[in-house]
JSON list of C-alpha atoms in Angstrom, two decimals:
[
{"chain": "A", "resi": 1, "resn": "UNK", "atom": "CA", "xyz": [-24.52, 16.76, -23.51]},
{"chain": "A", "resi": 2, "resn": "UNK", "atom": "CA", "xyz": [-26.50, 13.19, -23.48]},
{"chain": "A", "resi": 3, "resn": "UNK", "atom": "CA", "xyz": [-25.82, 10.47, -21.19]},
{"chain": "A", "resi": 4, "resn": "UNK", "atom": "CA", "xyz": [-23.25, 8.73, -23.79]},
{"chain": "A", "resi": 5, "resn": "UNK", "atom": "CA", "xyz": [-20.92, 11.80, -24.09]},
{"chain": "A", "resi": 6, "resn": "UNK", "atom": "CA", "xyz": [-20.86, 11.87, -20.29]},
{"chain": "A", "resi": 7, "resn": "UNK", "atom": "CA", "xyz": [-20.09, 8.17, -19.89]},
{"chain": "A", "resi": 8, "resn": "UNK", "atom": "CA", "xyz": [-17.11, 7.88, -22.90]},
{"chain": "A", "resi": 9, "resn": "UNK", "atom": "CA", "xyz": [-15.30, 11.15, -20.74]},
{"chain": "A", "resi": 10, "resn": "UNK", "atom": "CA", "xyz": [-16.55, 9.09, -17.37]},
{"chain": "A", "resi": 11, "resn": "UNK", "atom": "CA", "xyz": [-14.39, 6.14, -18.71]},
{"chain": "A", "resi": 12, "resn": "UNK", "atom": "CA", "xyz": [-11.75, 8.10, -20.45]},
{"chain": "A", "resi": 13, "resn": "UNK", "atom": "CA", "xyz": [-11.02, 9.72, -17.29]},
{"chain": "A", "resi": 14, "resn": "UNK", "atom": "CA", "xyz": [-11.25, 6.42, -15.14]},
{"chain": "A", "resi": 15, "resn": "UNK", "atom": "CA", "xyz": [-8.56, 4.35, -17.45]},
{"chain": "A", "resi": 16, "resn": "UNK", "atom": "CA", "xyz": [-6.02, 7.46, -17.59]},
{"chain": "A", "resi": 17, "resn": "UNK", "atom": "CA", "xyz": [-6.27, 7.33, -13.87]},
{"chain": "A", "resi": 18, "resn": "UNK", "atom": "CA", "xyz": [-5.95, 3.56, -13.90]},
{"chain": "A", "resi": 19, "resn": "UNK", "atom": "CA", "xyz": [-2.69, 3.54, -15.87]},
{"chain": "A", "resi": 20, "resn": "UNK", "atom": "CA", "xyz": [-1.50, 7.08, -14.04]},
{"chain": "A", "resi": 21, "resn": "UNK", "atom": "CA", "xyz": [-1.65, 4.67, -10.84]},
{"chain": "A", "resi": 22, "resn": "UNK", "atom": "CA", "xyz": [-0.52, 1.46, -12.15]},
{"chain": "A", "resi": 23, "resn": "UNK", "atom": "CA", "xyz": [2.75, 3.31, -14.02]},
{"chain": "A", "resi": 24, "resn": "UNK", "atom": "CA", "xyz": [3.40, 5.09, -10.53]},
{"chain": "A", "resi": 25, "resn": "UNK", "atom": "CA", "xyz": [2.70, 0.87, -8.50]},
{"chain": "A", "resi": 26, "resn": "UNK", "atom": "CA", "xyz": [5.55, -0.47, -11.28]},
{"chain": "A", "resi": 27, "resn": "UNK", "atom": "CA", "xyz": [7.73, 2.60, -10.36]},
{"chain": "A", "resi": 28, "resn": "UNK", "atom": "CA", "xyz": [7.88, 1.94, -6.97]},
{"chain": "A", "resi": 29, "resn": "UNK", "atom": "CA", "xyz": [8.41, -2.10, -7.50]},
{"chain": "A", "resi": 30, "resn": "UNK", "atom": "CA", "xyz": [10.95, -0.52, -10.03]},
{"chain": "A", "resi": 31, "resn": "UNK", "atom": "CA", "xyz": [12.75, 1.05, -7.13]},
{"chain": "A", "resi": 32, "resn": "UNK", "atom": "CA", "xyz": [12.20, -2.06, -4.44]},
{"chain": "A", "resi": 33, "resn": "UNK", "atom": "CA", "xyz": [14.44, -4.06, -6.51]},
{"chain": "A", "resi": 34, "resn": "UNK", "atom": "CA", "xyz": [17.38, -1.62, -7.41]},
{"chain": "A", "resi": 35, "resn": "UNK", "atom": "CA", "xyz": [18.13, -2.14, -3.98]},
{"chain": "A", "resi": 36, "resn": "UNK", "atom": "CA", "xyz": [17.72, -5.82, -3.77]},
{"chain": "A", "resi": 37, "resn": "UNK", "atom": "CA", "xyz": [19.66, -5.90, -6.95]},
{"chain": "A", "resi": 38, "resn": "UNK", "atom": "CA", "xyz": [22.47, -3.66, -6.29]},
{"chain": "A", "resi": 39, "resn": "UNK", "atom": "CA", "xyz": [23.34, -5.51, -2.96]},
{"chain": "A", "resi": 40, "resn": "UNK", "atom": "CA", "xyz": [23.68, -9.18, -3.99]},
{"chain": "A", "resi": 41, "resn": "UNK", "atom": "CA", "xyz": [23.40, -11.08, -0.33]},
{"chain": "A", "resi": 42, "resn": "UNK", "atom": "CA", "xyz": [19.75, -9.44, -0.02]},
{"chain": "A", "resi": 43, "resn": "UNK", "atom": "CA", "xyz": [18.29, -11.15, -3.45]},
{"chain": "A", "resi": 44, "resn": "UNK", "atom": "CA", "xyz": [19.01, -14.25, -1.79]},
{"chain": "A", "resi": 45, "resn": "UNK", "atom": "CA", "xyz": [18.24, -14.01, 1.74]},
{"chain": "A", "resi": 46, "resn": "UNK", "atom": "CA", "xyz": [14.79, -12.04, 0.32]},
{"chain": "A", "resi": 47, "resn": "UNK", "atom": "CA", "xyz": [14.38, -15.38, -1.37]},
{"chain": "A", "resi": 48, "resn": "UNK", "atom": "CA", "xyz": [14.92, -17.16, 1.81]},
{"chain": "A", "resi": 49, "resn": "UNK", "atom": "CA", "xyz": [12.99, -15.43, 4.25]},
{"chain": "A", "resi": 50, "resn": "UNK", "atom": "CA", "xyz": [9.62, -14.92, 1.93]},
{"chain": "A", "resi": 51, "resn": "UNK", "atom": "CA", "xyz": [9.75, -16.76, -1.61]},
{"chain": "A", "resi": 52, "resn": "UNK", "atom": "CA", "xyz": [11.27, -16.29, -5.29]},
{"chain": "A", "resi": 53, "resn": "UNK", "atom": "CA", "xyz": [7.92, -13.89, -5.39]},
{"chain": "A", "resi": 54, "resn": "UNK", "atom": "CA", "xyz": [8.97, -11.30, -2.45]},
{"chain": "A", "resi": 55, "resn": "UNK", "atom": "CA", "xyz": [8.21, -8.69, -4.56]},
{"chain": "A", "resi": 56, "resn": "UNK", "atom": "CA", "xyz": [4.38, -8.92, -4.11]},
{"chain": "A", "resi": 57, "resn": "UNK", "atom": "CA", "xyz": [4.50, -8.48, -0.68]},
{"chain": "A", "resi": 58, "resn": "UNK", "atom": "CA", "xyz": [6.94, -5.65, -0.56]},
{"chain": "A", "resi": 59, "resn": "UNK", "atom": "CA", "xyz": [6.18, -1.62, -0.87]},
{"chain": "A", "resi": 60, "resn": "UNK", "atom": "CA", "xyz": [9.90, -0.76, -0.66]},
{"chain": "A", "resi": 61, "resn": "UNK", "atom": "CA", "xyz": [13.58, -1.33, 0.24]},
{"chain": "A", "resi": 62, "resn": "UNK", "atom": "CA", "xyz": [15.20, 1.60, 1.44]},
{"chain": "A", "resi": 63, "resn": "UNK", "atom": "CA", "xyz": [18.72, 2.01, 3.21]},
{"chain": "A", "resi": 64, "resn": "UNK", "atom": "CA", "xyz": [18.33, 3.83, 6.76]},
{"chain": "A", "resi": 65, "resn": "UNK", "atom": "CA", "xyz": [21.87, 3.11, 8.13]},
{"chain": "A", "resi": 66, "resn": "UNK", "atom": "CA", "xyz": [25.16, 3.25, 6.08]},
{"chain": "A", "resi": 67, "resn": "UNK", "atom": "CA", "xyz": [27.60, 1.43, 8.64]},
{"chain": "A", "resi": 68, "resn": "UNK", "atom": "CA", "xyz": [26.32, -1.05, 9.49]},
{"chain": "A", "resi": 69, "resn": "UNK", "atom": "CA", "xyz": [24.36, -1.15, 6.27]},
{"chain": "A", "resi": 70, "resn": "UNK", "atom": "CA", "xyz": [20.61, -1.24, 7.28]},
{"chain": "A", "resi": 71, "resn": "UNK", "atom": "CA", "xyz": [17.56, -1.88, 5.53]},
{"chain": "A", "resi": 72, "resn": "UNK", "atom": "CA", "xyz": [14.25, -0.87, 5.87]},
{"chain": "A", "resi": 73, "resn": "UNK", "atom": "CA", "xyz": [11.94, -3.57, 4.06]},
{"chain": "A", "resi": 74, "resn": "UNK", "atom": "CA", "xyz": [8.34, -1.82, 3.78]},
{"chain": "A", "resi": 75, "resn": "UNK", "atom": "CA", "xyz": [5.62, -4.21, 3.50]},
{"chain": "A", "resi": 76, "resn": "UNK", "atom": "CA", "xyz": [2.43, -4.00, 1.23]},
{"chain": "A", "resi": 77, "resn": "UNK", "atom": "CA", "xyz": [0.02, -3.59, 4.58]},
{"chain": "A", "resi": 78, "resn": "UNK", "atom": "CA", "xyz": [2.50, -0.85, 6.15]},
{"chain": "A", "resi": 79, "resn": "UNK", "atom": "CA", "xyz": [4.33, -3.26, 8.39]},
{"chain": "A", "resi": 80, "resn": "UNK", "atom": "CA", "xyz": [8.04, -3.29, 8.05]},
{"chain": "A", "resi": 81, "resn": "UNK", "atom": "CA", "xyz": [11.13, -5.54, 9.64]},
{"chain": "A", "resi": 82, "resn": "UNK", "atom": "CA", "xyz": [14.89, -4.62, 8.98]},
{"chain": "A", "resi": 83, "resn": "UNK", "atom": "CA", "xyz": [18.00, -6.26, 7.56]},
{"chain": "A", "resi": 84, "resn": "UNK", "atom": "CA", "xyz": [21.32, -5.45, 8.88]},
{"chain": "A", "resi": 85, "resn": "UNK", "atom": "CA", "xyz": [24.47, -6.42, 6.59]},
{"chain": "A", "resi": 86, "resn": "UNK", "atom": "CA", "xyz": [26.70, -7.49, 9.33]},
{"chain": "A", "resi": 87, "resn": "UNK", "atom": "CA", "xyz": [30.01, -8.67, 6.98]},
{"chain": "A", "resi": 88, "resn": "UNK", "atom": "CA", "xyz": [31.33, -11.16, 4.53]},
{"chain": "A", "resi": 89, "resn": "UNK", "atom": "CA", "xyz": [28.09, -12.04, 2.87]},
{"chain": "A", "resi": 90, "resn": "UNK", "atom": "CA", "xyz": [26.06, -11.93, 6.47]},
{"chain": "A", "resi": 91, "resn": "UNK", "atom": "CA", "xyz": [22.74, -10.75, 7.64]},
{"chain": "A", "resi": 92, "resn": "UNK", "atom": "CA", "xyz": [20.76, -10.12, 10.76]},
{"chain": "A", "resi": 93, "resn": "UNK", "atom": "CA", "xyz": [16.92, -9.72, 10.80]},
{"chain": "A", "resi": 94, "resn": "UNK", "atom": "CA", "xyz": [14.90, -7.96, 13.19]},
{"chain": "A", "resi": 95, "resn": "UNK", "atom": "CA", "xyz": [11.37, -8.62, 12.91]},
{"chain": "A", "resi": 96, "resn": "UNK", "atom": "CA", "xyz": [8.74, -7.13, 15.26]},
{"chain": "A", "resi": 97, "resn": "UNK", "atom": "CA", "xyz": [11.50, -6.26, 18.13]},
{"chain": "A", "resi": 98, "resn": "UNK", "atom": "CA", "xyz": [13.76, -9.76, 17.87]},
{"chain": "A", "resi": 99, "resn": "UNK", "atom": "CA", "xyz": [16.63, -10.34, 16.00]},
{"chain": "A", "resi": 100, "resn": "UNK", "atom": "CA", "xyz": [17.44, -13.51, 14.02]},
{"chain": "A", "resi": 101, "resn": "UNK", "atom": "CA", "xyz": [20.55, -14.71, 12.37]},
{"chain": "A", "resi": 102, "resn": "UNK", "atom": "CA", "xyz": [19.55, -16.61, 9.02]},
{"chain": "A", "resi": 103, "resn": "UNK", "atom": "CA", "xyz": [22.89, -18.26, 9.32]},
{"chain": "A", "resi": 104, "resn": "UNK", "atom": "CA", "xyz": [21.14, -20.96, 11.49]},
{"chain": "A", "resi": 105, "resn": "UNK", "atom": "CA", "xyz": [18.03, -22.54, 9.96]},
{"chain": "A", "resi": 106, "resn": "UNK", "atom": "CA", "xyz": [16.23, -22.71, 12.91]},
{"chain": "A", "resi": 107, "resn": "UNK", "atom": "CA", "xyz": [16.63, -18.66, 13.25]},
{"chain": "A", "resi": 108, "resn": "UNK", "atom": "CA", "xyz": [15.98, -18.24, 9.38]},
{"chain": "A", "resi": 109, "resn": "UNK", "atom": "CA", "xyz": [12.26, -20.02, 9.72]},
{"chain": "A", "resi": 110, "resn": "UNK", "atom": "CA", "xyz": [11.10, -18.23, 13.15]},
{"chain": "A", "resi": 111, "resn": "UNK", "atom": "CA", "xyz": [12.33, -15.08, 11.06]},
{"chain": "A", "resi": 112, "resn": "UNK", "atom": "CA", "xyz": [10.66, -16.12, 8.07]},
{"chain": "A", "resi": 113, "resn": "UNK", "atom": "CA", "xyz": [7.48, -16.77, 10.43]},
{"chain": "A", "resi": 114, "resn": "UNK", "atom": "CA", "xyz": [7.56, -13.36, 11.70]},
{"chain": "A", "resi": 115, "resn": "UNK", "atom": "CA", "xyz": [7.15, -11.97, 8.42]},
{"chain": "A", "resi": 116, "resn": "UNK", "atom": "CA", "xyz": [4.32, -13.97, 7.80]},
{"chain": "A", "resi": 117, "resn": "UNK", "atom": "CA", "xyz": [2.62, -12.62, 10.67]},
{"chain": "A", "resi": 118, "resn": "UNK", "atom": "CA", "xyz": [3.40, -9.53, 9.99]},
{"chain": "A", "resi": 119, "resn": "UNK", "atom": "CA", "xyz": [1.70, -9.50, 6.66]},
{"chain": "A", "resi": 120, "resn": "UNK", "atom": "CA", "xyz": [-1.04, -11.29, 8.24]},
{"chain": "A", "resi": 121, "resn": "UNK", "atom": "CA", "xyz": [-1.74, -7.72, 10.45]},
{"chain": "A", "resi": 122, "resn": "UNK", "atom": "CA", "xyz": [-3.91, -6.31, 7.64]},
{"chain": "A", "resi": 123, "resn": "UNK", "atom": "CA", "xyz": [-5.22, -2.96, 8.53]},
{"chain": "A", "resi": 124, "resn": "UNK", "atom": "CA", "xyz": [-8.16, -2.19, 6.80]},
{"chain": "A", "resi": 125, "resn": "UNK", "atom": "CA", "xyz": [-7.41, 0.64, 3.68]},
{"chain": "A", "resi": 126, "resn": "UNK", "atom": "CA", "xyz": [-8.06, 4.11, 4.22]},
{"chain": "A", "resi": 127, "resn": "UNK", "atom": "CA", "xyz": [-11.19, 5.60, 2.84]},
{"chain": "A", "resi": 128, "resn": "UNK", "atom": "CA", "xyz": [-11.05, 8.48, 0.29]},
{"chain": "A", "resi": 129, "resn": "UNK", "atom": "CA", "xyz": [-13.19, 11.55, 1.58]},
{"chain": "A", "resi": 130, "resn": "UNK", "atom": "CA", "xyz": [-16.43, 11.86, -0.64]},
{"chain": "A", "resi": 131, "resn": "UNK", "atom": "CA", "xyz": [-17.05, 8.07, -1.08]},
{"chain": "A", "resi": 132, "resn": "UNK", "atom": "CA", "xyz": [-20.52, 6.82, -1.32]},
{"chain": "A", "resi": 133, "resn": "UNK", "atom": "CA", "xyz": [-20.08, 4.11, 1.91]},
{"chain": "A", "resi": 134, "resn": "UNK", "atom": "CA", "xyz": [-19.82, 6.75, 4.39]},
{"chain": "A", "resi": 135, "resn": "UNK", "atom": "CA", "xyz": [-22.71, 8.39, 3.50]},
{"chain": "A", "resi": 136, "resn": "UNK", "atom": "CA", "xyz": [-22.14, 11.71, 1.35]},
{"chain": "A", "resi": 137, "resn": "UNK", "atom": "CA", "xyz": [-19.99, 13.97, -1.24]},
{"chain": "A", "resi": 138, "resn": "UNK", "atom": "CA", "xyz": [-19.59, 13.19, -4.73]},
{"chain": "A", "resi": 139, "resn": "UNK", "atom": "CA", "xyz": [-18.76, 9.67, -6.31]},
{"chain": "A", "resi": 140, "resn": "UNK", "atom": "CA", "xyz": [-15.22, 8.99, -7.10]},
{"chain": "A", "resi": 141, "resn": "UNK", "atom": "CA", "xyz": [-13.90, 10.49, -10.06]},
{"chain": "A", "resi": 142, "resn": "UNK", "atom": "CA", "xyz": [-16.77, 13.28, -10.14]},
{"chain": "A", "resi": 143, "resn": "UNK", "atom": "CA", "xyz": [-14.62, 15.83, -9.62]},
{"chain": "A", "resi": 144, "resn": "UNK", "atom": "CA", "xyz": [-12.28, 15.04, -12.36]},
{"chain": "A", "resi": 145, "resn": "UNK", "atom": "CA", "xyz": [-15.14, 15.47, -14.72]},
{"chain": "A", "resi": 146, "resn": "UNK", "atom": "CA", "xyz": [-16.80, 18.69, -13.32]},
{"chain": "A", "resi": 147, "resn": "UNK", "atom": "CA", "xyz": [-20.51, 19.09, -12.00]},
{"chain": "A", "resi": 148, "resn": "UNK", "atom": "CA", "xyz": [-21.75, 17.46, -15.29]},
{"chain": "A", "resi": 149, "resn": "UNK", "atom": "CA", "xyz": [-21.48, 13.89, -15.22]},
{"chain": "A", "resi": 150, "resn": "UNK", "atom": "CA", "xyz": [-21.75, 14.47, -11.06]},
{"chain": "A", "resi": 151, "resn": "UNK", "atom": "CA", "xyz": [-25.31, 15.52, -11.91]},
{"chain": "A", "resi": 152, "resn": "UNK", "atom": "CA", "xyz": [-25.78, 12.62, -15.00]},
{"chain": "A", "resi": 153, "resn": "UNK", "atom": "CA", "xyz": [-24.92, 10.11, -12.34]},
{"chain": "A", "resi": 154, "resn": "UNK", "atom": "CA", "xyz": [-27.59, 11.20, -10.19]},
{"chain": "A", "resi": 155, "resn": "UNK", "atom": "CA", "xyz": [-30.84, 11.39, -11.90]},
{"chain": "A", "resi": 156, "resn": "UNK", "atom": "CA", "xyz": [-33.38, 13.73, -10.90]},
{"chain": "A", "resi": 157, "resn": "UNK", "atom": "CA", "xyz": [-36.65, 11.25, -8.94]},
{"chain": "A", "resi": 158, "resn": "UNK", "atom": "CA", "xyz": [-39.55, 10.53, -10.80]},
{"chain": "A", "resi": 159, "resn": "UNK", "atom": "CA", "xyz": [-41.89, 13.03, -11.23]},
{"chain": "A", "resi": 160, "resn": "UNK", "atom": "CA", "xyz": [-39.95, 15.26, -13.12]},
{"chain": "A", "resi": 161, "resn": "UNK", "atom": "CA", "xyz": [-39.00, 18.02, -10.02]},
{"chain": "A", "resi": 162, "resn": "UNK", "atom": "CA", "xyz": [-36.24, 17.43, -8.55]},
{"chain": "A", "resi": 163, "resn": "UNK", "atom": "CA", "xyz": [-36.93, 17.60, -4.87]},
{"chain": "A", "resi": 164, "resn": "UNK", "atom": "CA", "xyz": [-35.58, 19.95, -2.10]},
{"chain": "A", "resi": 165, "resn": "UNK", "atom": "CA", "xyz": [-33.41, 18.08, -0.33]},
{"chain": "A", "resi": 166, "resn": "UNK", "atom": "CA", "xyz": [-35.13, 17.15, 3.53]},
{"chain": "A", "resi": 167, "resn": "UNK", "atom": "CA", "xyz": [-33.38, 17.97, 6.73]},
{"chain": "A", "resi": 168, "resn": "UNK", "atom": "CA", "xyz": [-32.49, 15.29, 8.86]},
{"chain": "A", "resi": 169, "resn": "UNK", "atom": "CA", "xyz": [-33.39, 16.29, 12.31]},
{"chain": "A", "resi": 170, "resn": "UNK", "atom": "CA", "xyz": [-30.68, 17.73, 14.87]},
{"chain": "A", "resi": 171, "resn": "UNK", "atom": "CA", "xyz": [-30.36, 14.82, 17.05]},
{"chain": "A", "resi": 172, "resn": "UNK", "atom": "CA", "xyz": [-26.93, 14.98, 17.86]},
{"chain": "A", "resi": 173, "resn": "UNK", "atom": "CA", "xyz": [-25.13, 13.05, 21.19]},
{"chain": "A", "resi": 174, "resn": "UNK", "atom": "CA", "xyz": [-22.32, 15.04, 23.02]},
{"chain": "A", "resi": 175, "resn": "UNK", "atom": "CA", "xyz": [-20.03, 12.85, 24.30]},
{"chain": "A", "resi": 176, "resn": "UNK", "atom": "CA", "xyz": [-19.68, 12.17, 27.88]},
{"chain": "A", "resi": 177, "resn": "UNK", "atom": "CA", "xyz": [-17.61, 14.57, 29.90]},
{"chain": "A", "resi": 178, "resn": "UNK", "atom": "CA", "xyz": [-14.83, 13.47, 32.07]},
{"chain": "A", "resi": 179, "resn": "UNK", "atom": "CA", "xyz": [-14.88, 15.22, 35.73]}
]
C-alpha cells in the first residue's frame, strides 16, 4: 500500500471516531437536560446559580435521593455540588460541604460563587496509555488501523537500514526505604 492509501484509512478512521465521540458528548448533554426538564424548579434555579448556558459546564444531572428529592449535578472537570428539592417550588444547595438557600439573594450568589470555584479546580486530563508525550507505544489511533500505517507513520532513518533499536542503559533509582 503507498503512503496515500494509508493516510485516506488514517483519516477515515480518525473522523468515524470523531463523530462516534461527539454522538456519545450530545447523548450525555441529551440526558443532563431530561432531568432539568422534567423537574421545572431546577431549569430555573440552574439558570440562577450558573447562566442561561449551564449546560456547558455540566457532565450530568442525576437523582441520588427520592425523598427528599436530591440531585447530583456532575461538573465538566469532575467536581460536583447537590440540589435538594425541599417543597413548594424550593431548593437547597450544598456546594463543597455548605448549604445555601437560593431563596435569599445573598445565599444564591455565595452559592453561585462556589460553583465557580469549583469549576475553577481543573485537574489536568488523564493521559491515554501509548501516547507519544510520555515517551513510548504507538501513536493514537495506530491500533485501529493495524501495524501498517503504525509502520508508514514512522519512517525507516536515512540510509536505507532500519536500525536496531539501542539500549538505554540500566540506571534505575530504588526508592528510599522507610525503617
Amino acid at each position: 500500500m503507498n503512503k496515500q492509501l494509508l493516510l485516506e484509512k488514517y483519516i477515515k478512521v480518525a473522523v468515524k471516531k470523531a463523530l462516534k465521540e461527539q454522538e456519545e458528548q450530545q447523548k450525555k448533554a441529551e440526558k443532563a437536560m431530561y432531568m432539568v426538564y422534567r423537574f421545572p424548579g431546577l431549569k430555573k434555579l440552574m439558570e440562577d446559580l450558573m447562566s442561561p448556558a449551564f449546560g456547558r459546564y455540566i457532565n450530568g444531572i442525576n437523582i441520588v435521593a427520592p425523598k427528599p428529592t436530591t440531585f447530583k449535578v456532575d461538573l465538566t472537570n469532575g467536581q460536583d455540588f447537590s440540589i435538594k428539592y425541599i417543597g413548594r417550588g424550593n431548593f437547597q444547595v450544598k456546594v463543597a460541604g455548605r448549604k445555601y438557600d437560593p431563596i435569599n439573594v445573598g445565599e444564591l450568589e455565595r452559592a453561585s460563587q462556589g460553583i465557580a470555584d469549583l469549576l475553577e479546580l481543573n485537574y489536568a486530563p488523564k493521559e491515554a496509555e501509548g501516547t507519544p508525550s510520555d515517551g513510548g507505544g504507538e501513536q493514537p489511533g495506530a491500533a485501529e488501523l493495524g501495524g501498517e500505517i503504525a509502520a508508514a507513520e514512522t519512517p525507516p532513518p536515512a540510509g536505507g537500514e532500519a536500525a536496531p533499536p539501542t539500549e538505554a542503559p540500566a540506571e534505575e533509582e530504588t526508592p528510599p526505604t522507610e525503617a
